Amino acid sequence: MQSIHENFARVLGSSLSAYLRTFISIDGARIEQLSWAEFSRRAPRAVTAIALRMRPQEANLVLQLSHAALFPILEILLGGTGKSPANIDREITEIERSIFNPVLRMVVQELKSAWRAVSPIEFAIEDEAAARQVLASMPANQELLAIGLEVRTGEAAGVLNLGIPARPIQALLQESSPGKQESSAADCTKMLRLIQRAQLNADIRLNGPKMLLRDLLSIEPGDVVSFDHPLKKEVELELNGTSKFEGHIVAAGNKRAFQVKHSCQREAVRTNSTS
């Protein structure tokens, strides 16, 4: 769940930034299990709630977008800067909702793409009347997986919350987890094909070298920082913050590249100790 929605936040932020031609930052992805009553009680004071139908689960997901996040985007869509929207403590009008719909469809599309690595879930936006009925009829004790994301547009910041019904999602995750059922070769091939498109953050790091704080404070443009790291000593390639390979930085044409020498020994030792 954490990985799915961190990827959702990262890709949605990039898509909205390109669409609105301004930088939109979305991050956080904190996950809790809450009742519908608690989820509603924690909602921001000024918020727009939208119901999404999940298929084939035939369940409803609740999307909350605080007006501190919604109105800066809406102002940009109307030609403004989005820096200081006024009068956000009100419901959005029908015209504003219509203008905002392309952004909402983008949110739904990126959510669908993020979940594709686990299961091909379809998300559809309920119309306003159906959404009111869904929100009013939801039992207070219904368990939800609550995902909270921070949406930042320039100096303005708000939240995007997702309330996903826990029971169908837990059943879905259990079905796809190892040990519950034997996966066929076709299932494994399909899963591999799906996750091959997943993006990883790759970082090359000099793990170990240190420098004095006074030297750091005195750095100026043009200075050369010398580390106690021999040229022949290998550096580490980290994938999503975990050291995986050791090797050297090399030239590949007009670009820098990383030449893998072997798997990171620290990772192998840690794996053996935990097992």
Tab-separated table of C-alpha atoms in Angstrom:
chain	number	residue	atom	x	y	z
A	1	MET	CA	0.000	0.000	0.000
A	2	GLN	CA	2.822	2.391	0.876
A	3	SER	CA	4.645	1.716	-2.388
A	4	ILE	CA	1.468	1.961	-4.493
A	5	HIS	CA	0.484	5.359	-3.165
A	6	GLU	CA	3.991	6.827	-3.033
A	7	ASN	CA	4.220	6.020	-6.739
A	8	PHE	CA	0.723	7.471	-7.258
A	9	ALA	CA	1.733	10.715	-5.500
A	10	ARG	CA	4.973	11.079	-7.463
A	11	VAL	CA	3.412	10.450	-10.893
A	12	LEU	CA	0.323	12.570	-10.167
A	13	GLY	CA	2.514	15.487	-9.080
A	14	SER	CA	4.452	15.272	-12.358
A	15	SER	CA	1.274	14.991	-14.459
A	16	LEU	CA	-0.416	17.951	-12.756
A	17	SER	CA	2.744	20.057	-13.007
A	18	ALA	CA	2.864	19.450	-16.758
A	19	TYR	CA	-0.877	20.062	-17.203
A	20	LEU	CA	-1.010	23.259	-15.118
A	21	ARG	CA	2.475	24.487	-16.178
A	22	THR	CA	3.412	25.134	-12.587
A	23	PHE	CA	5.181	22.967	-10.000
A	24	ILE	CA	2.828	20.778	-7.953
A	25	SER	CA	4.366	18.716	-5.149
A	26	ILE	CA	2.460	15.717	-3.765
A	27	ASP	CA	3.969	13.526	-1.064
A	28	GLY	CA	3.388	12.004	2.364
A	29	ALA	CA	1.458	8.760	1.787
A	30	ARG	CA	0.775	8.095	5.468
A	31	ILE	CA	-1.551	5.126	5.896
A	32	GLU	CA	-3.914	4.319	8.775
A	33	GLN	CA	-6.896	2.046	9.330
A	34	LEU	CA	-9.874	4.120	10.492
A	35	SER	CA	-13.628	3.837	10.771
A	36	TRP	CA	-15.720	5.966	8.414
A	37	ALA	CA	-16.784	8.079	11.407
A	38	GLU	CA	-13.168	8.785	12.382
A	39	PHE	CA	-12.166	9.413	8.766
A	40	SER	CA	-14.968	11.988	8.429
A	41	ARG	CA	-14.151	13.601	11.776
A	42	ARG	CA	-10.531	14.151	10.748
A	43	ALA	CA	-11.461	15.793	7.442
A	44	PRO	CA	-10.374	19.435	6.971
A	45	ARG	CA	-13.014	22.053	7.783
A	46	ALA	CA	-13.315	23.146	4.147
A	47	VAL	CA	-13.253	20.060	1.936
A	48	THR	CA	-14.855	18.601	-1.180
A	49	ALA	CA	-15.661	14.869	-0.954
A	50	ILE	CA	-15.975	12.758	-4.090
A	51	ALA	CA	-17.135	9.133	-4.343
A	52	LEU	CA	-15.405	6.737	-6.733
A	53	ARG	CA	-16.779	3.319	-7.653
A	54	MET	CA	-14.264	0.475	-7.670
A	55	ARG	CA	-14.778	-2.389	-10.098
A	56	PRO	CA	-14.861	-5.397	-10.022
A	57	GLN	CA	-15.002	-5.013	-6.215
A	58	GLU	CA	-18.277	-3.033	-6.483
A	59	ALA	CA	-17.238	-0.878	-3.544
A	60	ASN	CA	-16.911	2.875	-3.067
A	61	LEU	CA	-13.725	4.821	-2.401
A	62	VAL	CA	-13.969	8.296	-0.854
A	63	LEU	CA	-11.649	11.047	-2.097
A	64	GLN	CA	-11.361	14.184	0.047
A	65	LEU	CA	-9.630	17.261	-1.348
A	66	SER	CA	-9.203	20.160	1.041
A	67	HIS	CA	-10.052	23.581	-0.367
A	68	ALA	CA	-6.542	24.722	0.581
A	69	ALA	CA	-5.377	22.293	-2.139
A	70	LEU	CA	-8.329	22.570	-4.537
A	71	PHE	CA	-8.737	26.349	-4.895
A	72	PRO	CA	-5.102	27.175	-5.844
A	73	ILE	CA	-5.376	24.627	-8.674
A	74	LEU	CA	-8.781	26.009	-9.658
A	75	GLU	CA	-7.363	29.549	-9.701
A	76	ILE	CA	-4.546	28.424	-12.028
A	77	LEU	CA	-7.125	26.831	-14.343
A	78	LEU	CA	-8.904	30.198	-14.438
A	79	GLY	CA	-5.699	32.031	-15.380
A	80	GLY	CA	-4.479	33.117	-11.934
A	81	THR	CA	-1.246	32.406	-10.083
A	82	GLY	CA	-2.674	30.090	-7.435
A	83	LYS	CA	-0.554	31.714	-4.711
A	84	SER	CA	-3.212	33.322	-2.526
A	85	PRO	CA	-6.763	32.124	-3.292
A	86	ALA	CA	-9.434	33.984	-1.356
A	87	ASN	CA	-12.754	32.797	0.084
A	88	ILE	CA	-12.008	29.069	0.184
A	89	ASP	CA	-14.331	28.324	3.135
A	90	ARG	CA	-17.305	27.601	0.905
A	91	GLU	CA	-18.627	24.881	-1.366
A	92	ILE	CA	-17.433	24.901	-4.954
A	93	THR	CA	-20.004	25.966	-7.511
A	94	GLU	CA	-21.292	23.810	-10.362
A	95	ILE	CA	-19.231	25.851	-12.853
A	96	GLU	CA	-16.081	25.463	-10.751
A	97	ARG	CA	-16.700	21.725	-10.480
A	98	SER	CA	-17.008	21.503	-14.264
A	99	ILE	CA	-13.709	23.394	-14.709
A	100	PHE	CA	-11.993	21.135	-12.166
A	101	ASN	CA	-13.257	17.865	-13.712
A	102	PRO	CA	-10.230	17.366	-16.057
A	103	VAL	CA	-7.935	17.467	-13.012
A	104	LEU	CA	-10.167	15.002	-11.184
A	105	ARG	CA	-10.125	12.637	-14.165
A	106	MET	CA	-6.322	12.856	-14.130
A	107	VAL	CA	-6.292	11.892	-10.433
A	108	VAL	CA	-8.498	8.864	-11.165
A	109	GLN	CA	-6.366	7.783	-14.140
A	110	GLU	CA	-3.108	7.933	-12.152
A	111	LEU	CA	-4.734	6.037	-9.271
A	112	LYS	CA	-5.780	3.319	-11.700
A	113	SER	CA	-2.236	3.169	-13.129
A	114	ALA	CA	-0.672	2.935	-9.656
A	115	TRP	CA	-2.895	-0.022	-8.704
A	116	ARG	CA	-2.256	-1.829	-11.994
A	117	ALA	CA	0.877	-3.441	-10.551
A	118	VAL	CA	-1.337	-5.334	-8.067
A	119	SER	CA	-4.700	-5.679	-9.809
A	120	PRO	CA	-6.542	-4.080	-12.760
A	121	ILE	CA	-9.002	-2.066	-10.659
A	122	GLU	CA	-11.276	0.353	-12.493
A	123	PHE	CA	-12.191	3.643	-10.784
A	124	ALA	CA	-15.223	5.636	-11.952
A	125	ILE	CA	-16.398	9.023	-10.640
A	126	GLU	CA	-19.930	8.910	-9.240
A	127	ASP	CA	-22.180	11.793	-10.249
A	128	GLU	CA	-22.952	14.378	-7.587
A	129	ALA	CA	-26.351	12.905	-6.598
A	130	ALA	CA	-24.978	9.364	-6.332
A	131	ALA	CA	-21.975	10.622	-4.374
A	132	ARG	CA	-24.214	12.309	-1.795
A	133	GLN	CA	-26.185	9.092	-1.405
A	134	VAL	CA	-23.014	7.013	-1.008
A	135	LEU	CA	-21.548	9.347	1.623
A	136	ALA	CA	-24.817	9.537	3.548
A	137	SER	CA	-25.417	5.769	3.589
A	138	MET	CA	-21.917	4.642	4.578
A	139	PRO	CA	-21.977	2.886	8.011
A	140	ALA	CA	-20.145	4.785	10.742
A	141	ASN	CA	-18.164	1.675	11.759
A	142	GLN	CA	-17.059	0.700	8.244
A	143	GLU	CA	-13.314	0.133	8.205
A	144	LEU	CA	-11.301	2.185	5.749
A	145	LEU	CA	-7.653	2.276	4.782
A	146	ALA	CA	-6.974	6.005	4.984
A	147	ILE	CA	-4.169	7.411	2.809
A	148	GLY	CA	-3.156	11.016	3.458
A	149	LEU	CA	-1.148	13.068	0.935
A	150	GLU	CA	0.063	16.664	1.089
A	151	VAL	CA	-0.582	18.756	-2.035
A	152	ARG	CA	1.603	21.858	-2.360
A	153	THR	CA	1.118	24.529	-5.027
A	154	GLY	CA	3.686	27.276	-4.580
A	155	GLU	CA	3.184	28.633	-1.074
A	156	ALA	CA	-0.279	27.044	-0.671
A	157	ALA	CA	-0.580	23.576	0.882
A	158	GLY	CA	-3.546	21.298	1.440
A	159	VAL	CA	-4.369	17.600	1.667
A	160	LEU	CA	-5.730	14.836	-0.533
A	161	ASN	CA	-7.182	11.954	1.471
A	162	LEU	CA	-8.290	8.584	0.138
A	163	GLY	CA	-10.634	6.345	2.141
A	164	ILE	CA	-10.529	2.834	0.655
A	165	PRO	CA	-12.846	0.117	2.045
A	166	ALA	CA	-10.553	-2.212	3.973
A	167	ARG	CA	-12.272	-5.574	3.495
A	168	PRO	CA	-12.178	-5.909	-0.320
A	169	ILE	CA	-8.647	-4.494	-0.505
A	170	GLN	CA	-7.341	-6.825	2.210
A	171	ALA	CA	-8.916	-9.774	0.384
A	172	LEU	CA	-7.291	-8.601	-2.849
A	173	LEU	CA	-3.853	-8.265	-1.232
A	174	GLN	CA	-4.160	-11.680	0.446
A	175	GLU	CA	-5.013	-13.317	-2.860
A	176	SER	CA	-1.887	-11.871	-4.446
A	177	SER	CA	0.441	-12.594	-1.481
A	178	PRO	CA	2.805	-15.605	-1.566
A	179	GLY	CA	1.796	-18.561	0.617
A	180	LYS	CA	-1.916	-18.080	0.078
A	181	GLN	CA	-1.901	-19.839	-3.271
A	182	GLU	CA	0.601	-21.242	-5.726
A	183	SER	CA	1.214	-18.883	-8.607
A	184	SER	CA	1.336	-20.406	-12.035
A	185	ALA	CA	4.137	-19.599	-14.473
A	186	ALA	CA	1.671	-17.465	-16.445
A	187	ASP	CA	0.764	-15.461	-13.315
A	188	CYS	CA	4.439	-14.853	-12.532
A	189	THR	CA	5.136	-13.754	-16.087
A	190	LYS	CA	2.175	-11.376	-16.009
A	191	MET	CA	3.251	-9.851	-12.672
A	192	LEU	CA	6.825	-9.422	-13.908
A	193	ARG	CA	5.556	-7.697	-17.055
A	194	LEU	CA	3.482	-5.294	-14.928
A	195	ILE	CA	6.196	-4.346	-12.432
A	196	GLN	CA	8.861	-3.884	-15.111
A	197	ARG	CA	7.364	-0.424	-15.744
A	198	ALA	CA	7.730	0.577	-12.087
A	199	GLN	CA	10.207	3.401	-11.492
A	200	LEU	CA	13.044	3.231	-8.951
A	201	ASN	CA	15.170	6.049	-7.561
A	202	ALA	CA	18.821	5.261	-8.349
A	203	ASP	CA	21.539	7.085	-6.363
A	204	ILE	CA	25.318	6.696	-6.461
A	205	ARG	CA	26.776	7.378	-3.019
A	206	LEU	CA	30.147	7.736	-1.324
A	207	ASN	CA	29.081	6.019	1.892
A	208	GLY	CA	31.587	6.587	4.663
A	209	PRO	CA	33.522	9.823	3.921
A	210	LYS	CA	32.983	12.663	6.398
A	211	MET	CA	33.801	16.364	6.557
A	212	LEU	CA	33.927	18.980	9.275
A	213	LEU	CA	30.947	21.278	9.742
A	214	ARG	CA	33.222	24.336	9.682
A	215	ASP	CA	34.498	23.267	6.241
A	216	LEU	CA	30.920	22.827	5.011
A	217	LEU	CA	29.972	26.328	6.223
A	218	SER	CA	32.935	27.903	4.434
A	219	ILE	CA	32.273	26.365	1.001
A	220	GLU	CA	32.043	28.881	-1.843
A	221	PRO	CA	31.434	28.496	-5.594
A	222	GLY	CA	34.539	27.125	-7.276
A	223	ASP	CA	35.852	25.312	-4.181
A	224	VAL	CA	36.908	21.677	-4.557
A	225	VAL	CA	35.743	19.396	-1.748
A	226	SER	CA	38.206	16.569	-1.076
A	227	PHE	CA	36.903	13.323	0.451
A	228	ASP	CA	38.983	10.567	2.009
A	229	HIS	CA	37.845	8.145	-0.707
A	230	PRO	CA	40.498	6.627	-3.046
A	231	LEU	CA	39.678	6.658	-6.772
A	232	LYS	CA	39.996	2.872	-6.950
A	233	LYS	CA	37.603	2.305	-4.052
A	234	GLU	CA	34.135	1.281	-5.148
A	235	VAL	CA	31.021	3.403	-4.623
A	236	GLU	CA	27.501	2.104	-3.967
A	237	LEU	CA	24.374	2.120	-6.108
A	238	GLU	CA	21.266	2.596	-3.975
A	239	LEU	CA	17.804	1.680	-5.272
A	240	ASN	CA	14.976	3.385	-3.376
A	241	GLY	CA	17.395	4.093	-0.513
A	242	THR	CA	18.757	0.515	-0.213
A	243	SER	CA	22.364	-0.335	-1.183
A	244	LYS	CA	22.267	-3.022	-3.889
A	245	PHE	CA	25.463	-2.910	-5.954
A	246	GLU	CA	29.077	-1.743	-5.730
A	247	GLY	CA	31.101	-0.508	-8.673
A	248	HIS	CA	32.668	2.522	-10.346
A	249	ILE	CA	31.517	5.660	-12.132
A	250	VAL	CA	32.676	5.489	-15.744
A	251	ALA	CA	32.252	7.399	-18.989
A	252	ALA	CA	29.813	6.070	-21.596
A	253	GLY	CA	30.127	8.281	-24.654
A	254	ASN	CA	29.303	11.827	-23.522
A	255	LYS	CA	27.541	10.654	-20.356
A	256	ARG	CA	28.399	9.307	-16.933
A	257	ALA	CA	27.466	5.708	-16.151
A	258	PHE	CA	27.792	3.190	-13.321
A	259	GLN	CA	29.696	-0.049	-13.937
A	260	VAL	CA	28.427	-2.818	-11.647
A	261	LYS	CA	31.158	-4.943	-10.082
A	262	HIS	CA	29.198	-7.078	-7.619
A	263	SER	CA	26.207	-7.124	-5.266
A	264	CYS	CA	26.512	-5.058	-2.109
A	265	GLN	CA	27.971	-7.258	0.618
A	266	ARG	CA	26.282	-5.332	3.401
A	267	GLU	CA	22.904	-6.137	1.898
A	268	ALA	CA	23.797	-9.837	1.698
A	269	VAL	CA	25.017	-9.896	5.322
A	270	ARG	CA	21.875	-8.132	6.536
A	271	THR	CA	19.663	-10.600	4.656
A	272	ASN	CA	21.494	-13.603	6.104
A	273	SER	CA	21.382	-12.251	9.664
A	274	THR	CA	17.640	-11.602	9.537
A	275	SER	CA	16.901	-15.026	8.088
